[in-house]
Amino acid sequence: MCGIVGYTGSRQAYPVILKGLKRLEYRGYDSSGVALLKDGELNVYKKKGKVAELEESMIGKNIDAQIGIGHTRWATHGEPSDRNAHPHSSASGKLAMIHNGIIENYALIKQDLVNKGYSFKSDTDTEVLLNFIEDIQQNNNSTLEEAVRIALKRVTGAYCILLIEQDNPDTIIAARKGSPLVIGIGKGEHFLASDASPIIEYTKEVVYVNDYELAIVKPDELILKNLGNEKITPYITKLDMELAAIEKGGYDHFMIKEIFEQPSTIFDCLRGRLDAKEGVIRMSGVDKHIDQLINANRIMILACGTSWHAGLIAEYIIEELCRIPVEVEYASEFRYRNPIVNKGDVIIAISQSGETADTLVALEKAKENGAFIFGVVNAVGSSIARISNAGAYTHAGPEIGVASTKAFTGQLAVLMMVALNIAKHKGTVSDERYKSLLLELEEVPEKVTAILKNAEDIKIIAEKYKNASDFLFLGRGYNFPVALEGALKLKEISYIHAEGYPAAEMKHGPIALVDENLPVVFIATKDVYHEKIVSNMQEIKARKGKIISIVTEGDMISPGLSNDYFAIPPADELIAPILTVIPLQLLSYYVGIAKGIDVDKPRNLAKSVTVE
Ligand code: G6P
């Protein structure tokens, strides 16, 4: 959460920072601000609201500077306001700092500083850390770099911080632990950001800064050190990302662009890995560690949000195909309890961003206990990708809309290939089933295209139900987690209360909610549970609930029970979730739009949750 950008070089810093902040707004949009330094004058401008509001407020201001830092905030300590917006200025006014993360022991540090006579302009943990740094700098008569190093040894929590100093005309000091930082290397200039999107149009050479590293960044020089003041050689990697991938490309919103990209993102995910004709799946992350994977005593899947839903589907698939016991857990729960993790356990971590704080810390804990970590990650080079022992990227490209869509279907495609690969090596799937699933998987991009051709039908359904105050989503088997995902999507971007349930469970509570005002979405595709779910539809119909169903083309029964239905191409039940989720993504998008909600930036949310 929170996006940070920094620039030092010969260009005007403000336009670079502003554009960068717009790209990072998915990380938070409660307030934003910039600090610009020129000829010993350090100007800080900040504004509550989205980056566009900061931009407007900057008209007529002095923006001439070749060095600066900027921040877009997702509020943790202190309400969204101008006062709590970053950058923060130190007590002397000589330092400005931005921060992504949470300083957990800030209250103790603050108390010490208050005792020393400090007062604070904001409610943030960031201002506390900044004044702590300045206090050390003044007391020890040390450089800013030294003061930062000393301070960071005393703080607990997560941070990526960037600082500039009035008396230091061209240097940014940066440090990270737990929150991401990428440094782009240009000719006589450097760019710093939470991810590569603000950097990509200037340079493709980047350094991913690791935890407990500190960077001293000048136009012509990048020095990396650890907190023990030892120099580290920066490891430069080449970005494999195009500018077009992070722009809207003619669509109204990133979310709808990303929904419509799915035929090609799923194709990219399968490409070079799946060869249905030859009957093989090639995944180097799996192939190199196949013994570890097929001999796993148990697989634990750790994830959050939508990625957790992908994990639930993977549980069903892996147990079915590989006969390995699977447990799926919220990373946030796992990290704080005393879980049993043994050598020989395999942990599958699922994450779009690769930066979710809870998932990252849960993995560190599992790794300490000797587990083998297999990462299913979208963001290349991200922290979770780097902490994993092996893994497979989803190759969905940058996902910018806050509600995850194409990353989810990419996760399902990868997890399906991983399961098939293990099952094949383990001998727990028949040749016939294996081949038919490979063929089915290969056909997914085409089937998704067919579903998207009828997107307008979902728009009509969305218009009809946009004013409902609650929704119920019901599914069975592989489609039960899809029901959870459908409900989450709708909540996220339409602010309508929605619940997902296994269809059979509705009799244990949710059925009490059913009346003529409640839309109930059934994921009722043809599978072994079909007759059962048809009975559940009857039960809802008898109580006058409004049924919206996702059915298989050619189904003669479910549409007759439904007020509205949407048909998708037939698919094996293991593959079906990649298809059934698409109309639900569209439903939430169109309801959100019909209600006038900014679907790419729904209230209170952030795409990358880098705080716990
Ligand atoms: C946030 C996002 C969700 C995402 C979840 C987990 O809540 O809004 O879309 O599913 O974080 O994120 P990850 O990047 O780990 O998949």
XYZ file of C-alpha atoms and ligand atoms in Angstrom:
628
model
C 0.000 0.000 0.000
C 1.128 3.515 -0.742
C 3.113 4.283 -3.832
C 6.431 6.077 -3.789
C 8.429 7.748 -6.547
C 11.738 9.568 -6.529
C 13.894 11.212 -9.167
C 17.363 12.707 -9.284
C 18.989 13.804 -12.541
C 18.847 16.615 -15.055
C 15.157 16.518 -16.039
C 12.407 18.406 -14.307
C 11.546 16.085 -11.429
C 7.898 17.050 -10.945
C 6.446 15.737 -14.241
C 8.338 12.450 -13.804
C 7.045 12.077 -10.240
C 3.479 13.089 -11.083
C 3.219 10.599 -13.939
C 4.733 7.938 -11.704
C 2.227 8.631 -8.932
C -0.641 8.239 -11.406
C 0.709 4.822 -12.344
C 1.040 3.844 -8.691
C -2.376 5.073 -7.628
C -3.580 1.482 -7.508
C -1.528 1.240 -4.303
C -3.606 3.871 -2.531
C -5.366 7.123 -3.313
C -6.310 8.746 -0.013
C -3.892 11.639 -0.526
C -0.730 12.455 -2.418
C 2.153 14.855 -2.312
C 5.602 15.821 -3.564
C 8.748 17.342 -2.120
C 10.968 19.246 -4.550
C 14.455 20.560 -3.842
C 16.203 23.357 -5.706
C 19.037 25.681 -4.650
C 18.668 24.842 -0.970
C 14.910 25.414 -1.027
C 12.843 22.394 -0.045
C 9.172 22.730 -1.024
C 6.552 20.245 0.100
C 3.105 20.171 -1.512
C 0.370 17.742 -0.533
C -3.331 17.235 -0.945
C -6.060 14.957 0.322
C -7.699 12.843 -2.417
C -6.500 11.415 -5.681
C -3.369 12.450 -7.565
C -5.488 14.510 -9.980
C -6.413 16.737 -7.036
C -2.782 17.281 -6.165
C -2.089 18.098 -9.807
C -4.806 20.720 -9.837
C -3.603 22.244 -6.586
C -0.103 22.567 -8.045
C -1.118 25.047 -10.732
C 0.917 28.207 -10.272
C 3.309 26.622 -7.737
C 7.066 26.595 -8.061
C 7.866 23.189 -9.508
C 11.333 23.871 -10.831
C 13.603 21.136 -9.435
C 15.790 18.294 -10.680
C 15.359 16.208 -7.566
C 12.195 15.226 -5.739
C 10.113 12.565 -4.077
C 6.375 11.846 -4.288
C 3.839 9.653 -2.538
C 0.310 8.382 -2.976
C -1.193 7.176 0.288
C -3.393 4.405 1.614
C -4.079 5.607 5.136
C -2.949 3.519 8.112
C -2.027 5.892 10.956
C -4.199 8.960 10.768
C -7.230 9.735 8.627
C -6.872 10.769 4.996
C -6.161 14.523 5.149
C -3.716 17.147 3.895
C -2.006 17.034 7.268
C -1.400 13.303 7.227
C -0.408 13.235 3.555
C 3.221 12.535 2.674
C 5.907 13.849 2.225
C 6.441 14.807 5.845
C 8.885 17.512 6.862
C 11.176 17.114 9.846
C 10.980 19.438 12.844
C 13.775 21.638 11.470
C 12.205 21.643 8.005
C 15.478 20.401 6.554
C 14.395 16.855 5.717
C 11.459 15.516 3.753
C 10.450 11.868 3.764
C 7.929 9.498 2.212
C 7.126 6.065 3.577
C 5.295 2.925 2.524
C 4.702 0.531 5.417
C 4.054 0.658 9.146
C 6.461 1.462 11.961
C 5.108 -0.766 14.696
C 7.017 0.689 17.641
C 6.294 4.265 16.626
C 4.371 5.028 19.839
C 7.388 4.357 22.063
C 9.692 6.380 19.844
C 7.153 9.186 19.719
C 6.921 9.288 23.491
C 10.718 9.639 23.768
C 10.673 12.440 21.228
C 7.780 14.201 22.950
C 9.744 13.995 26.216
C 12.571 15.718 24.421
C 10.261 18.522 23.376
C 9.244 17.455 19.872
C 5.739 18.197 18.677
C 4.045 16.593 15.687
C 2.061 18.052 12.835
C 0.438 14.765 11.776
C -0.859 11.534 13.300
C 1.461 9.385 11.230
C 4.118 6.881 12.194
C 6.135 8.333 9.311
C 6.616 11.732 10.922
C 7.804 9.950 14.069
C 10.440 8.000 12.152
C 11.527 11.147 10.327
C 12.026 13.153 13.504
C 13.746 10.186 15.101
C 16.194 10.201 12.181
C 16.720 13.953 12.489
C 17.207 13.694 16.230
C 19.932 11.077 15.738
C 21.509 13.187 12.991
C 21.660 16.244 15.223
C 22.780 14.479 18.393
C 25.481 12.425 16.715
C 26.418 15.159 14.288
C 26.228 12.477 11.628
C 25.347 12.365 7.970
C 21.757 11.624 6.981
C 22.831 8.228 5.698
C 24.340 7.301 9.076
C 21.333 8.587 10.973
C 18.979 6.547 8.787
C 21.053 3.444 9.388
C 21.043 3.913 13.152
C 17.318 4.669 13.245
C 16.365 1.664 11.146
C 18.183 -0.669 13.491
C 15.831 0.528 16.229
C 12.507 0.329 14.429
C 10.237 -2.670 13.977
C 7.727 -3.000 11.200
C 7.823 -2.531 7.473
C 9.103 0.338 5.443
C 10.298 1.667 2.192
C 11.455 5.219 2.805
C 12.899 7.932 0.580
C 14.464 11.067 2.066
C 15.847 14.268 0.673
C 17.777 16.897 2.574
C 17.862 20.639 2.098
C 21.658 20.829 2.207
C 22.229 17.929 -0.140
C 21.278 19.125 -3.601
C 21.200 15.872 -5.551
C 20.981 12.869 -3.211
C 18.062 10.636 -2.287
C 18.542 8.245 0.600
C 16.328 5.173 0.363
C 15.878 2.031 2.411
C 13.513 -0.908 2.512
C 12.280 -3.721 4.648
C 9.102 -5.485 3.660
C 7.859 -2.839 1.195
C 9.123 -2.879 -2.374
C 11.650 -0.560 -4.008
C 12.936 -0.570 -7.585
C 15.651 1.778 -8.813
C 15.850 2.584 -12.519
C 19.267 3.391 -13.891
C 19.387 6.085 -16.567
C 22.232 8.096 -18.063
C 23.097 10.647 -15.413
C 19.786 10.070 -13.670
C 18.057 7.618 -11.352
C 14.398 6.802 -10.803
C 13.014 5.215 -7.648
C 9.573 3.658 -7.302
C 7.428 1.022 -5.611
C 7.252 -0.893 -8.875
C 8.684 -0.517 -12.327
C 5.669 1.181 -13.931
C 6.864 4.786 -13.299
C 10.322 3.888 -14.617
C 9.653 1.860 -17.742
C 9.522 4.699 -20.270
C 12.889 6.080 -19.200
C 15.020 2.974 -18.742
C 14.755 -0.792 -18.723
C 17.746 -1.312 -16.445
C 16.646 -1.693 -12.861
C 17.868 -2.814 -9.478
C 15.417 -4.448 -7.057
C 16.498 -3.339 -3.604
C 16.377 -6.072 -0.953
C 15.244 -5.930 2.643
C 17.658 -4.255 5.056
C 19.436 -2.464 2.209
C 20.055 1.242 2.047
C 20.603 3.146 -1.198
C 22.454 6.423 -1.656
C 21.228 7.680 -4.987
C 22.779 10.564 -6.936
C 22.365 11.360 -10.640
C 25.616 9.603 -11.564
C 26.008 7.177 -8.727
C 24.080 4.430 -6.995
C 25.575 3.028 -3.812
C 23.887 0.126 -2.062
C 24.800 -0.803 1.481
C 23.488 -3.099 4.153
C 22.569 -1.767 7.568
C 26.042 -2.747 8.736
C 27.447 -0.097 6.338
C 29.012 -2.653 3.997
C 28.766 -1.946 0.285
C 26.759 -4.340 -1.870
C 27.159 -4.633 -5.629
C 23.834 -3.657 -7.217
C 22.396 -6.478 -9.303
C 21.039 -4.918 -12.485
C 18.180 -6.670 -14.276
C 16.410 -5.840 -17.533
C 12.716 -5.055 -17.378
C 10.561 -7.281 -19.505
C 7.550 -4.966 -19.710
C 6.181 -2.676 -22.393
C 4.645 0.753 -21.831
C 1.419 -0.270 -23.635
C 0.830 -2.936 -20.985
C 0.330 -0.296 -18.313
C -1.908 2.026 -20.317
C -5.661 1.786 -20.892
C -5.421 1.228 -24.649
C -8.812 2.714 -25.540
C -10.818 1.092 -22.740
C -12.708 3.207 -20.202
C -11.150 1.446 -17.248
C -8.227 -0.814 -16.505
C -10.611 -3.377 -15.054
C -12.546 -3.919 -18.287
C -9.325 -3.840 -20.305
C -7.917 -6.539 -18.052
C -11.098 -8.637 -18.272
C -10.942 -8.478 -22.055
C -7.231 -9.272 -22.092
C -7.867 -12.696 -20.603
C -7.879 -14.718 -23.836
C -4.366 -13.462 -24.523
C -3.090 -13.513 -20.931
C -4.238 -17.110 -20.473
C -2.707 -17.966 -23.841
C 0.575 -16.348 -22.746
C 0.456 -18.322 -19.535
C 0.048 -21.629 -21.387
C 2.432 -20.740 -24.216
C 5.686 -22.659 -24.263
C 4.488 -24.779 -21.351
C 1.505 -26.731 -22.540
C 1.776 -28.981 -25.590
C -1.499 -30.866 -25.777
C -0.570 -32.648 -29.012
C 2.600 -34.063 -27.505
C 0.856 -34.573 -24.188
C 3.477 -32.643 -22.215
C 3.668 -29.724 -19.834
C 7.049 -28.065 -19.482
C 7.508 -25.882 -16.432
C 11.095 -25.499 -15.361
C 10.104 -24.604 -11.792
C 8.221 -27.892 -11.520
C 10.553 -30.077 -13.600
C 13.645 -29.120 -11.582
C 11.957 -29.923 -8.278
C 9.677 -32.737 -9.297
C 10.942 -35.156 -6.626
C 10.232 -32.628 -3.908
C 6.753 -32.029 -5.285
C 5.637 -35.597 -5.896
C 6.956 -36.696 -2.519
C 5.286 -33.858 -0.620
C 3.622 -35.176 2.541
C 1.242 -32.302 2.334
C 0.729 -29.116 0.368
C -0.240 -25.912 2.127
C -1.488 -23.019 0.070
C -1.015 -19.527 1.502
C -2.587 -16.445 -0.029
C -4.945 -13.515 0.539
C -8.045 -12.150 -1.196
C -8.711 -13.317 -4.713
C -5.490 -15.319 -4.719
C -6.852 -17.271 -1.749
C -9.886 -18.169 -3.836
C -7.565 -19.506 -6.541
C -5.964 -21.557 -3.760
C -9.314 -23.084 -2.778
C -9.910 -24.210 -6.347
C -6.356 -25.588 -6.492
C -7.045 -27.602 -3.331
C -9.878 -29.437 -5.052
C -7.835 -29.942 -8.225
C -4.629 -31.125 -6.542
C -6.400 -33.538 -4.224
C -8.379 -34.925 -7.151
C -5.466 -35.297 -9.524
C -2.413 -35.777 -7.302
C -3.887 -37.423 -4.198
C -1.773 -35.213 -1.945
C -3.529 -33.674 1.073
C -3.911 -29.929 0.626
C -4.718 -27.212 3.147
C -5.499 -23.651 2.147
C -4.974 -20.908 4.648
C -5.196 -17.153 4.814
C -1.593 -16.002 5.123
C -2.664 -13.494 7.774
C -3.882 -16.318 10.022
C -0.973 -18.642 9.359
C 1.639 -16.069 10.281
C 0.321 -15.462 13.784
C -0.630 -18.942 14.917
C 1.652 -21.816 15.681
C 1.170 -23.917 12.562
C 2.687 -27.350 12.112
C 5.083 -27.189 9.202
C 7.494 -30.025 8.631
C 10.346 -30.740 6.290
C 8.780 -32.378 3.283
C 5.808 -30.032 3.294
C 5.391 -27.949 0.188
C 3.970 -24.468 0.475
C 2.349 -22.959 -2.580
C 2.237 -19.176 -2.297
C -0.210 -17.435 -4.604
C 0.067 -13.703 -5.152
C -0.592 -11.292 -7.981
C 1.626 -8.525 -6.673
C 4.211 -10.716 -4.985
C 4.339 -8.048 -2.264
C 1.402 -8.818 0.037
C 2.869 -8.357 3.495
C 0.953 -11.153 5.208
C 1.837 -13.676 2.525
C 5.466 -12.639 2.536
C 5.879 -12.955 6.295
C 3.951 -16.253 6.369
C 6.388 -17.614 3.794
C 9.406 -16.468 5.751
C 8.011 -18.335 8.738
C 7.324 -21.501 6.742
C 10.774 -21.359 5.175
C 12.407 -21.137 8.600
C 10.602 -24.371 9.476
C 12.116 -26.111 6.471
C 9.192 -25.986 4.042
C 9.787 -25.835 0.326
C 8.140 -22.748 -1.201
C 6.635 -22.806 -4.665
C 5.507 -19.344 -5.772
C 2.666 -18.682 -8.188
C 3.241 -14.989 -8.742
C 2.355 -12.438 -11.400
C 4.784 -9.584 -10.727
C 8.182 -10.619 -12.039
C 11.053 -10.010 -9.624
C 8.711 -9.267 -6.716
C 9.553 -10.169 -3.115
C 7.469 -13.360 -3.031
C 8.957 -14.517 -6.334
C 12.401 -13.985 -4.860
C 11.783 -15.707 -1.555
C 10.347 -18.820 -3.258
C 12.538 -21.890 -3.788
C 10.850 -22.453 -7.140
C 7.781 -21.245 -8.921
C 5.886 -20.368 -12.052
C 4.902 -16.905 -13.142
C 1.331 -16.350 -14.279
C 2.460 -14.028 -17.114
C -0.746 -11.980 -16.992
C 1.177 -8.713 -17.401
C 0.738 -5.711 -15.097
C -2.678 -5.751 -13.409
C -3.681 -2.222 -12.489
C -7.428 -2.315 -11.732
C -7.748 -2.837 -7.993
C -10.110 -5.796 -8.432
C -8.078 -8.771 -9.588
C -9.327 -10.398 -12.794
C -6.729 -11.570 -15.294
C -4.285 -12.491 -12.536
C -6.901 -14.871 -11.071
C -7.462 -16.764 -14.323
C -3.678 -16.861 -14.818
C -3.298 -18.360 -11.346
C -5.888 -21.021 -12.148
C -4.146 -21.894 -15.412
C -0.758 -22.206 -13.705
C -2.119 -24.229 -10.788
C -3.888 -26.573 -13.174
C -0.655 -27.162 -15.088
C 1.290 -27.707 -11.871
C -1.293 -30.242 -10.659
C -1.362 -32.081 -13.982
C 2.421 -32.175 -14.059
C 2.691 -33.621 -10.556
C -0.142 -36.097 -11.200
C 1.494 -37.313 -14.392
C 4.824 -37.918 -12.650
C 3.127 -39.501 -9.673
C 0.930 -41.728 -11.788
C -2.250 -40.574 -10.082
C -4.042 -39.561 -13.272
C -4.933 -41.845 -16.153
C -3.367 -41.087 -19.534
C -6.765 -40.535 -21.003
C -7.865 -38.004 -18.396
C -4.504 -36.269 -18.514
C -4.702 -35.824 -22.280
C -8.289 -34.683 -22.264
C -7.526 -32.063 -19.589
C -4.546 -30.824 -21.598
C -6.750 -30.437 -24.642
C -9.423 -28.683 -22.615
C -6.879 -26.314 -21.113
C -5.574 -25.460 -24.537
C -9.098 -24.496 -25.611
C -9.641 -22.084 -22.708
C -8.515 -18.854 -24.474
C -10.955 -19.546 -27.310
C -13.812 -20.220 -24.905
C -13.054 -17.046 -22.951
C -13.219 -15.111 -26.230
C -16.645 -16.636 -26.896
C -17.869 -15.595 -23.424
C -16.579 -12.034 -23.844
C -18.429 -11.682 -27.157
C -21.654 -11.771 -25.135
C -20.534 -9.264 -22.500
C -23.425 -6.965 -23.425
C -25.884 -9.602 -22.113
C -24.293 -9.287 -18.685
C -24.529 -5.505 -18.912
C -28.304 -5.833 -19.304
C -28.495 -8.126 -16.262
C -26.339 -5.662 -14.291
C -28.691 -2.780 -15.115
C -31.639 -4.826 -13.888
C -30.162 -5.664 -10.485
C -27.930 -2.643 -9.803
C -30.158 -1.332 -7.026
C -30.245 -4.531 -4.985
C -28.865 -4.102 -1.500
C -27.645 -7.696 -1.138
C -26.587 -10.539 -3.393
C -26.041 -14.213 -2.718
C -23.620 -16.268 -4.843
C -23.963 -20.049 -4.724
C -21.893 -22.826 -6.256
C -20.837 -26.379 -5.548
C -17.554 -28.245 -5.907
C -15.045 -26.454 -8.103
C -17.530 -23.636 -8.540
C -17.936 -22.973 -4.818
C -14.776 -20.816 -4.606
C -15.986 -19.076 -7.777
C -19.106 -18.089 -5.824
C -16.838 -16.590 -3.153
C -14.901 -14.730 -5.822
C -18.086 -13.445 -7.486
C -19.288 -12.073 -4.140
C -15.911 -10.472 -3.374
C -15.754 -8.791 -6.793
C -19.233 -7.347 -6.390
C -18.509 -6.043 -2.885
C -15.224 -4.490 -3.949
C -16.450 -2.426 -6.838
C -20.176 -1.908 -6.405
C -20.319 -1.595 -2.581
C -23.268 -4.011 -2.576
C -23.216 -6.482 0.269
C -22.684 -9.954 -1.174
C -22.000 -13.388 0.234
C -20.680 -16.501 -1.412
C -21.757 -19.883 -0.093
C -21.563 -23.550 -1.030
C -25.042 -24.043 -2.456
C -25.900 -26.870 -0.057
C -25.021 -24.740 2.951
C -27.635 -22.122 2.181
C -30.154 -24.175 4.093
C -28.072 -23.597 7.211
C -28.689 -19.883 7.351
C -28.618 -17.765 4.187
C -31.957 -19.099 2.957
C -33.532 -16.954 5.682
C -32.475 -13.910 3.641
C -34.337 -14.985 0.530
C -37.290 -12.915 -0.588
C -38.426 -11.334 -3.825
C -35.740 -8.628 -3.503
C -32.721 -10.899 -3.223
C -30.782 -11.706 -6.402
C -29.177 -15.139 -6.075
C -26.430 -15.944 -8.546
C -26.057 -19.667 -9.190
C -22.960 -21.041 -10.848
C -24.781 -24.009 -12.251
C -22.647 -25.406 -15.058
C -22.959 -29.062 -16.081
C -20.937 -31.213 -13.710
C -21.493 -34.040 -11.251
C -23.344 -31.682 -8.940
C -25.703 -30.348 -11.542
C -28.851 -32.115 -10.376
C -28.155 -31.046 -6.808
C -27.722 -27.421 -7.722
C -30.910 -27.528 -9.772
C -32.699 -28.606 -6.584
C -31.137 -25.641 -4.775
C -32.449 -23.371 -7.517
C -35.918 -24.812 -7.011
C -35.649 -24.013 -3.316
C -34.780 -20.381 -4.022
C -37.480 -20.073 -6.659
C -40.081 -21.436 -4.222
C -39.162 -18.547 -1.913
C -39.417 -15.968 -4.719
C -35.706 -15.135 -4.843
C -34.485 -13.714 -8.150
C -32.278 -16.292 -9.846
C -29.405 -15.305 -12.119
C -27.595 -18.377 -13.351
C -24.368 -19.161 -15.147
C -25.171 -22.298 -17.123
C -23.608 -24.533 -19.737
C -24.711 -23.957 -23.326
C -27.410 -26.446 -24.207
C -28.666 -26.846 -20.615
C -32.444 -27.173 -20.932
C -33.287 -27.113 -17.232
C -31.498 -24.326 -15.348
C -32.514 -21.453 -17.680
C -36.170 -22.373 -17.109
C -35.716 -21.881 -13.375
C -33.888 -18.590 -13.754
C -35.057 -15.001 -14.075
C -31.890 -14.343 -16.077
C -29.130 -16.619 -17.261
C -25.834 -16.511 -19.108
C -24.550 -19.541 -21.009
C -20.888 -20.481 -21.321
C -19.250 -23.149 -23.507
C -19.118 -26.685 -22.065
C -15.955 -27.546 -20.126
C -14.567 -30.211 -17.824
C -15.503 -29.405 -14.242
C -11.838 -28.897 -13.278
C -11.464 -26.276 -15.988
C -14.895 -24.664 -15.542
C -13.864 -22.070 -12.877
C -11.584 -20.269 -15.377
C -14.689 -19.740 -17.486
C -17.460 -19.297 -14.917
C -15.631 -16.470 -13.194
C -15.609 -14.303 -16.357
C -19.354 -13.434 -16.371
C -19.084 -12.683 -12.635
C -16.201 -10.275 -13.255
C -18.322 -8.601 -15.933
C -21.354 -8.475 -13.655
C -19.475 -6.653 -10.916
C -17.855 -4.294 -13.434
C -21.148 -3.332 -15.056
C -22.962 -2.947 -11.728
C -20.098 -0.755 -10.466
C -20.245 1.401 -13.608
C -24.039 1.640 -13.472
C -23.694 2.939 -9.919
C -21.127 5.535 -10.983
C -18.298 4.013 -8.963
C -14.661 4.518 -9.871
C -14.140 0.793 -10.419
C -10.375 1.033 -10.849
C -10.043 2.791 -7.523
C -12.895 1.728 -5.259
C -13.038 3.361 -1.846
C -10.850 2.108 0.992
C -9.053 -0.489 -1.114
C -5.556 -0.769 -2.467
C -4.216 -3.256 -4.910
C -1.052 -4.159 -3.156
C -1.524 -4.676 0.562
C 1.967 -4.173 1.913
C 0.825 -3.596 5.475
C -0.711 -6.238 7.699
C -5.745 -6.921 -2.327
C -6.262 -6.804 -3.744
C -6.871 -8.141 -4.186
C -5.860 -9.253 -4.032
C -5.298 -9.317 -2.609
C -4.113 -10.267 -2.523
O -6.809 -7.093 -1.463
O -7.228 -5.776 -3.844
O -7.266 -8.037 -5.536
O -6.462 -10.468 -4.344
O -4.842 -8.027 -2.200
O -3.061 -9.722 -3.269
P -1.940 -10.523 -4.008
O -1.164 -9.471 -4.748
O -1.104 -11.190 -2.954
O -2.575 -11.510 -4.908
